[in-house]
Structures are given as C-alpha cells and as structure tokens.
Amino acid sequence: MSRPREKRETGEQDLFRSRLDQIINMKHELVRLAQAIDWPVLKERFGAVYSDGPGMPPLPTRLMAGLAILKHTFNLSDEVLCERWVENPYFQYLCGEEFFRHDLPFDRSSMTRWRSRMGEERIVALLQESLSIAVKTGAMKPTDTRQVIVDTTVQPKNVMFPTDAKLIHRARERLVRLAKRAGLDLRQTYVRVGKLALIKQQRYAHAKQFKRANKALRRLKTYLGRTIRDISRQIAGDAELDALFKWSLYQASTVLEQRQRQRGRKIYSLHAHEVECIGKGKAHAPYEFGVKVSVATTLKRSKGGQFALHAKALPGNPYDGHTLAAIIPDMEKTIGN
C-alpha cells in the first residue's frame, strides 16, 4: 500500500475564497490545540503501516488523526462527525484544511478502515500526544502521574439481549443463508415455521406460560439440529465447503448445546463472538454484555481536569487482580513514568 500524500501549509491566497486562518478566531481552543499538536510525530508513527508501492494513496494522516481526536473529544458517532465537519470551520482547520470546504474529502467508511488498519498500538500515540500537550500547556504536571487509580469497567456491545430462542433462531438463519450462497439444496429451510415458533416462544414466555414456551424452544432446537445435520452430510468430504462452513457450524452447535448456568465459554452474540456476560454488582444493570476494559486515571484532579492515562480491552473476562501484572508495564510505557 502506498504512503499517504500529506498536505503542507502553502500560504497561498485564493481570489474567490478566504483562508480559514483569516475568518476564524485564532484564539479558539481547537485552533490552539491544532498548533500545539506535534503533527510530524503522529505522521511518522501512523505512516509506519504504509509502504511505497502502487495504488491510490491513502488520506492524509493529519486529516484522519484529527477526525479521531474530534470524535473522542466531543463523543460523536462517525455519521454525526461527518455532518459537523462540513459545517464547522474549526473542525476543518484542526484537520489541516486551508480553505473552507462544503463537501467531505473522504467517505465515512474510511474512518472505520483507518482505525482497523492502525490497530491499538498506534492509536495509543494519540493518547501519548494528548498527555504531552497537557504537560506543555500546564494542564497537568508530570508529578500527577506518580499515583494513579486502576479500575475495570464494561464496554457494552450494541447487541440484542441474548435469549436462547433468539440465538438458536439466528444461528439457523445464518446457516440457511450461507447454504444458499454455497449452492446447497437443503431438505427444508424452516423459514416460515421457524419464525412462527420464535414468536410463540416469546409470547408464551411473556405470559409466564413456561411449559408452552419450553415446548416452542425445543421445536426451535429441533429445526437447528436438522439443519446442522443436513449441511454436515452434504459437505462431507469436500475440503473447500468444510472450510467455508466450519465457523458457522461450530457456532450453531455451541448455541444448540449450551445451557443457562453452565461453566466456561458461552456464545452471547453470533456476529460479535468476543461478547461476555459480566456482572459488576450494579443495581440498575446486574449483568452487562460486552468486553471488560481496564482504565487508569490520575489519583488527584489536575489543573486541567481528570486525565486518562491508559485504557486496554481485556477479552475473556479475567479477574481484576490478575490484570495488573500486564497493565502496569503498559501504562508505564505509555506515560514514560
């Protein structure tokens, strides 16, 4: 992949347009932030994932890094950020634009691809730069990082509540769709009767008619089991089809066999298999479905506020006390203290 073509401050004038630095307040907080950030360091860190080669060059690093800063500073979704970027000249100045633009120079999906390409290690560079700017501007003293608070919380995933009936129904639907794409002729797809059984199970469970609800649940399991066996018979001996269905069949079999109070790994979402069921003792949310995250902050409030020094996802729902051995060295590496 070729390297991005970085924009440079040209200082050129345009007869029909005014430069952003001539129409905005240069004492605005975002303007001062743009002037304080060490953009060459970020370009070097983020540019390490690219190599000189053929193909269309990626978007400028300052544009993408500026969008990431704005997204987390104002807690915006990608869609809202794109809408605000077109309207806000300060957003555009932070991202390196010289003249006001009335259209987006990027696609919304470019932000998602950029984050996945950079990975967690290089996104940490933004956290390090924010702490460096806090020290430069006097918002935080280096001594404030000597005592920290390390705690864990849950980063909830936007998934539906994982009832057995929904998971079983979704697993069968995914297998049927995959079988159609692969050209398999299933004996029966259970599209109509499967949806009817799910509706019945939900209504009986809502009415607390648990015998009827369990009967509908057993019917859903029967439909899924038949679909699994039908596909397994048809792909037997075909290495290509076996590789194609391997993960989907594993998920479907696990969902079919798992029980409510069983120990060990369970599947709570088919499209986000990293989701765990985590209980943090909250009265309003006894159980949350997501990934455990470790967060480290300064012990005392600094002049500029409370600063986050480290954040790391902890898949597998490990015990909190067992995570410090890995988190403390990472945090020391991030803050250099």
Coordinates of N, CA and C in Angstrom, one line a residue, residues 40-172:
P40 N 4.1 16.2 12.9 CA 5.1 15.3 12.3 C 5.4 14.0 13.1
V41 N 5.3 14.0 14.4 CA 5.5 12.8 15.2 C 4.3 11.8 14.9
L42 N 3.1 12.3 14.8 CA 2.0 11.4 14.5 C 2.1 10.9 13.1
K43 N 2.5 11.7 12.1 CA 2.7 11.2 10.8 C 3.7 10.1 10.7
E44 N 4.8 10.2 11.5 CA 5.8 9.2 11.5 C 5.3 7.9 12.1
R45 N 4.5 8.0 13.2 CA 4.0 6.8 13.9 C 3.0 6.1 13.0
F46 N 2.0 6.9 12.5 CA 1.0 6.3 11.7 C 1.4 5.8 10.3
G47 N 2.4 6.6 9.8 CA 2.9 6.2 8.5 C 3.7 5.0 8.4
A48 N 4.0 4.4 9.6 CA 4.9 3.2 9.6 C 4.1 2.0 9.0
V49 N 2.8 2.0 9.0 CA 2.0 0.9 8.5 C 1.9 0.9 6.9
Y50 N 2.4 2.0 6.3 CA 2.3 2.1 4.9 C 3.7 1.8 4.3
S51 N 3.7 1.5 3.0 CA 5.0 1.3 2.3 C 4.8 1.9 0.9
D52 N 5.9 2.3 0.3 CA 5.8 2.8 -1.1 C 5.5 1.7 -2.1
G53 N 4.4 1.9 -2.8 CA 4.0 0.9 -3.8 C 2.9 1.4 -4.7
P54 N 2.5 0.6 -5.6 CA 1.4 1.1 -6.5 C 0.1 1.2 -5.8
G55 N -0.9 1.9 -6.4 CA -2.2 2.1 -5.8 C -2.5 3.5 -5.4
M56 N -3.8 3.7 -5.2 CA -4.2 5.1 -4.8 C -3.7 5.4 -3.4
P57 N -3.0 6.6 -3.2 CA -2.5 6.9 -1.9 C -3.6 7.1 -0.8
P58 N -3.4 6.7 0.4 CA -4.4 6.9 1.4 C -4.6 8.4 1.8
L59 N -5.6 8.6 2.6 CA -5.9 10.0 3.0 C -4.8 10.5 3.9
P60 N -4.6 11.9 4.0 CA -3.6 12.4 4.8 C -3.7 12.0 6.3
T61 N -2.6 11.8 6.9 CA -2.6 11.4 8.3 C -3.2 12.4 9.3
R62 N -2.9 13.7 9.0 CA -3.5 14.8 9.9 C -5.0 14.8 9.8
L63 N -5.5 14.6 8.6 CA -7.0 14.5 8.5 C -7.6 13.4 9.3
M64 N -7.0 12.2 9.2 CA -7.6 11.0 9.9 C -7.4 11.1 11.4
A65 N -6.2 11.6 11.8 CA -5.9 11.7 13.2 C -6.7 12.8 13.8
G66 N -6.9 13.9 13.1 CA -7.8 15.0 13.5 C -9.2 14.5 13.7
L67 N -9.7 13.7 12.8 CA -11.1 13.2 12.9 C -11.2 12.3 14.2
A68 N -10.1 11.5 14.4 CA -10.2 10.6 15.6 C -10.2 11.5 16.9
I69 N -9.4 12.6 16.9 CA -9.4 13.4 18.1 C -10.7 14.1 18.3
L70 N -11.3 14.6 17.2 CA -12.6 15.2 17.4 C -13.7 14.3 17.8
K71 N -13.7 13.0 17.3 CA -14.7 12.0 17.6 C -14.7 11.7 19.1
H72 N -13.5 11.6 19.7 CA -13.5 11.2 21.1 C -13.6 12.4 22.0
T73 N -13.2 13.6 21.5 CA -13.3 14.8 22.3 C -14.7 15.2 22.6
F74 N -15.5 15.1 21.5 CA -16.9 15.5 21.6 C -17.9 14.4 21.6
N75 N -17.4 13.1 21.7 CA -18.2 11.9 21.9 C -19.2 11.8 20.8
L76 N -18.7 11.8 19.5 CA -19.6 11.8 18.3 C -19.5 10.5 17.6
S77 N -20.6 10.1 17.0 CA -20.6 9.0 16.1 C -19.9 9.4 14.8
D78 N -19.6 8.4 14.0 CA -18.9 8.7 12.7 C -19.9 9.5 11.8
E79 N -21.2 9.2 11.8 CA -22.1 9.9 11.0 C -22.3 11.4 11.4
V80 N -22.4 11.6 12.7 CA -22.6 13.0 13.2 C -21.3 13.8 13.0
L81 N -20.2 13.1 13.2 CA -18.9 13.8 13.0 C -18.8 14.3 11.5
C82 N -19.2 13.5 10.6 CA -19.1 13.9 9.2 C -20.0 15.1 8.9
E83 N -21.2 15.1 9.5 CA -22.2 16.2 9.4 C -21.6 17.5 10.0
R84 N -21.0 17.4 11.2 CA -20.4 18.5 11.9 C -19.2 19.1 11.2
W85 N -18.4 18.2 10.6 CA -17.2 18.6 9.9 C -17.4 19.5 8.7
V86 N -18.5 19.2 8.0 CA -18.8 20.1 6.8 C -19.3 21.5 7.3
E87 N -19.9 21.6 8.5 CA -20.4 22.8 9.0 C -19.5 23.7 9.8
N88 N -18.5 23.0 10.4 CA -17.6 23.7 11.4 C -16.2 24.0 10.8
P89 N -15.9 25.3 10.7 CA -14.6 25.6 10.1 C -13.4 25.3 11.1
Y90 N -13.7 25.2 12.4 CA -12.7 24.9 13.4 C -12.3 23.4 13.3
F91 N -13.3 22.6 13.0 CA -13.0 21.2 12.7 C -12.1 21.0 11.5
Q92 N -12.4 21.7 10.5 CA -11.6 21.6 9.3 C -10.2 22.2 9.5
Y93 N -10.1 23.2 10.2 CA -8.7 23.8 10.5 C -7.9 22.8 11.3
L94 N -8.5 22.1 12.3 CA -7.7 21.1 13.0 C -7.3 20.0 12.1
C95 N -8.0 19.6 11.1 CA -7.7 18.5 10.2 C -6.8 18.9 9.1
G96 N -6.3 20.2 9.1 CA -5.3 20.6 8.1 C -5.8 21.3 6.9
E97 N -7.1 21.7 6.8 CA -7.6 22.4 5.7 C -7.2 23.8 5.7
E98 N -6.9 24.4 4.6 CA -6.5 25.8 4.5 C -7.7 26.7 4.1
F99 N -8.6 26.1 3.3 CA -9.8 26.8 2.8 C -11.1 26.0 3.3
F100 N -12.2 26.7 3.5 CA -13.4 26.1 3.9 C -13.9 25.2 2.8
R101 N -14.3 24.0 3.2 CA -14.8 23.0 2.2 C -16.3 22.8 2.5
H102 N -17.1 22.6 1.4 CA -18.5 22.4 1.5 C -18.8 20.9 1.3
D103 N -17.8 20.1 1.1 CA -18.0 18.7 0.9 C -17.0 17.9 1.6
L104 N -17.3 16.6 1.9 CA -16.3 15.8 2.6 C -15.2 15.3 1.6
P105 N -14.0 15.4 2.0 CA -12.9 14.8 1.2 C -12.7 13.3 1.4
F106 N -13.6 12.7 2.2 CA -13.4 11.3 2.5 C -14.8 10.6 2.6
D107 N -14.8 9.3 2.6 CA -16.0 8.6 2.8 C -16.1 8.2 4.3
R108 N -17.3 8.1 4.8 CA -17.5 7.7 6.2 C -16.8 6.4 6.6
S109 N -16.9 5.4 5.7 CA -16.3 4.1 6.0 C -14.8 4.2 6.0
S110 N -14.2 5.3 5.5 CA -12.7 5.4 5.6 C -12.2 5.5 7.0
M111 N -13.0 6.1 7.9 CA -12.7 6.2 9.3 C -12.6 4.8 9.9
T112 N -13.5 4.0 9.6 CA -13.5 2.6 10.2 C -12.3 1.8 9.7
R113 N -12.0 1.9 8.4 CA -10.9 1.2 7.8 C -9.6 1.7 8.4
W114 N -9.5 3.1 8.6 CA -8.3 3.6 9.1 C -8.0 3.1 10.5
R115 N -9.0 3.1 11.4 CA -8.9 2.6 12.7 C -8.4 1.2 12.8
S116 N -9.1 0.3 12.0 CA -8.7 -1.1 11.9 C -7.3 -1.3 11.4
R117 N -6.8 -0.4 10.5 CA -5.5 -0.6 9.9 C -4.4 -0.1 10.9
M118 N -4.7 0.9 11.7 CA -3.8 1.4 12.7 C -3.6 0.4 13.8
G119 N -4.7 -0.1 14.3 CA -4.6 -1.0 15.5 C -4.5 -0.3 16.8
E120 N -4.5 -1.1 17.8 CA -4.4 -0.5 19.2 C -3.1 0.2 19.5
E121 N -2.0 -0.4 19.0 CA -0.7 0.1 19.4 C -0.5 1.5 18.9
R122 N -0.9 1.8 17.6 CA -0.7 3.1 17.1 C -1.7 4.1 17.5
I123 N -2.9 3.7 17.9 CA -3.9 4.6 18.4 C -3.4 5.2 19.8
V124 N -2.6 4.4 20.5 CA -2.1 4.8 21.7 C -1.2 6.1 21.5
A125 N -0.7 6.3 20.3 CA 0.1 7.5 20.1 C -0.7 8.8 20.3
L126 N -2.1 8.7 20.0 CA -2.9 9.8 20.2 C -3.0 10.1 21.7
L127 N -3.1 9.1 22.5 CA -3.2 9.3 24.0 C -1.9 9.9 24.5
Q128 N -0.8 9.4 24.0 CA 0.5 9.9 24.4 C 0.7 11.4 24.0
E129 N 0.2 11.8 22.9 CA 0.3 13.1 22.4 C -0.6 14.0 23.2
S130 N -1.8 13.5 23.6 CA -2.7 14.4 24.4 C -2.1 14.6 25.8
L131 N -1.4 13.6 26.4 CA -0.8 13.8 27.7 C 0.4 14.8 27.5
S132 N 1.1 14.7 26.4 CA 2.3 15.6 26.2 C 1.8 17.0 26.1
I133 N 0.7 17.3 25.4 CA 0.1 18.6 25.2 C -0.4 19.1 26.6
A134 N -0.9 18.2 27.4 CA -1.4 18.6 28.7 C -0.3 19.1 29.6
V135 N 0.9 18.5 29.5 CA 2.1 18.9 30.2 C 2.6 20.2 29.7
K136 N 2.7 20.4 28.3 CA 3.2 21.6 27.7 C 2.3 22.8 28.1
T137 N 1.0 22.6 28.1 CA 0.1 23.8 28.4 C -0.1 24.0 29.8
G138 N 0.4 23.2 30.7 CA 0.3 23.4 32.1 C -1.0 22.8 32.7
A139 N -1.8 22.1 31.9 CA -3.0 21.5 32.4 C -2.7 20.3 33.3
M140 N -1.5 19.7 33.2 CA -1.1 18.6 34.1 C 0.3 18.7 34.4
K141 N 0.7 18.3 35.6 CA 2.2 18.3 35.9 C 2.6 16.8 35.8
P142 N 3.9 16.6 35.5 CA 4.5 15.2 35.4 C 4.3 14.5 36.7
T143 N 4.3 15.2 37.8 CA 4.2 14.5 39.1 C 2.8 14.0 39.4
D144 N 1.8 14.5 38.6 CA 0.4 14.0 38.8 C 0.3 12.5 38.4
T145 N 1.2 12.0 37.6 CA 1.1 10.6 37.1 C 1.8 9.6 38.0
R146 N 2.4 10.1 39.1 CA 3.1 9.2 40.0 C 2.1 8.3 40.8
Q147 N 0.9 8.8 41.1 CA -0.1 8.0 41.8 C -1.3 7.9 40.9
V148 N -1.8 6.7 40.6 CA -2.9 6.5 39.7 C -3.9 5.6 40.3
I149 N -5.1 5.6 39.7 CA -6.2 4.7 40.1 C -6.4 3.8 38.9
V150 N -6.3 2.5 39.1 CA -6.6 1.5 38.0 C -7.9 0.7 38.4
D151 N -8.8 0.7 37.5 CA -10.1 0.1 37.7 C -10.5 -0.6 36.4
T152 N -11.5 -1.4 36.5 CA -12.1 -2.1 35.3 C -13.6 -1.7 35.2
T153 N -14.0 -1.7 34.0 CA -15.5 -1.4 33.7 C -15.8 -2.3 32.5
V154 N -17.1 -2.2 32.1 CA -17.6 -2.9 31.0 C -17.8 -2.0 29.8
Q155 N -17.3 -2.3 28.7 CA -17.6 -1.6 27.5 C -18.8 -2.4 26.8
P156 N -20.0 -1.9 27.0 CA -21.1 -2.7 26.4 C -21.1 -2.7 24.9
K157 N -21.6 -3.8 24.4 CA -21.7 -4.0 23.0 C -23.1 -3.8 22.5
N158 N -23.3 -3.2 21.4 CA -24.7 -3.0 20.9 C -25.3 -4.2 20.3
V159 N -25.6 -5.2 21.1 CA -26.2 -6.5 20.7 C -27.5 -6.7 21.3
M160 N -28.4 -7.5 20.7 CA -29.7 -7.8 21.3 C -29.5 -8.7 22.5
F161 N -30.5 -8.6 23.4 CA -30.4 -9.4 24.6 C -30.4 -10.9 24.3
P162 N -29.3 -11.6 24.7 CA -29.1 -13.0 24.2 C -30.0 -14.1 24.8
T163 N -31.2 -14.2 24.4 CA -32.1 -15.3 24.9 C -31.7 -16.5 24.0
D164 N -32.0 -17.7 24.6 CA -31.7 -18.9 23.9 C -32.5 -19.0 22.6
A165 N -33.7 -18.6 22.6 CA -34.6 -18.8 21.4 C -34.1 -17.9 20.3
K166 N -33.7 -16.7 20.6 CA -33.2 -15.8 19.6 C -31.9 -16.3 19.0
L167 N -31.0 -16.7 19.8 CA -29.7 -17.2 19.3 C -29.9 -18.4 18.4
I168 N -30.7 -19.4 18.9 CA -31.0 -20.6 18.1 C -31.6 -20.2 16.7
H169 N -32.6 -19.3 16.7 CA -33.2 -18.9 15.5 C -32.2 -18.2 14.6
R170 N -31.4 -17.3 15.1 CA -30.4 -16.6 14.3 C -29.3 -17.6 13.7
A171 N -28.9 -18.5 14.5 CA -27.9 -19.5 14.0 C -28.5 -20.3 12.9
R172 N -29.8 -20.7 12.9 CA -30.3 -21.4 11.8 C -30.5 -20.5 10.6

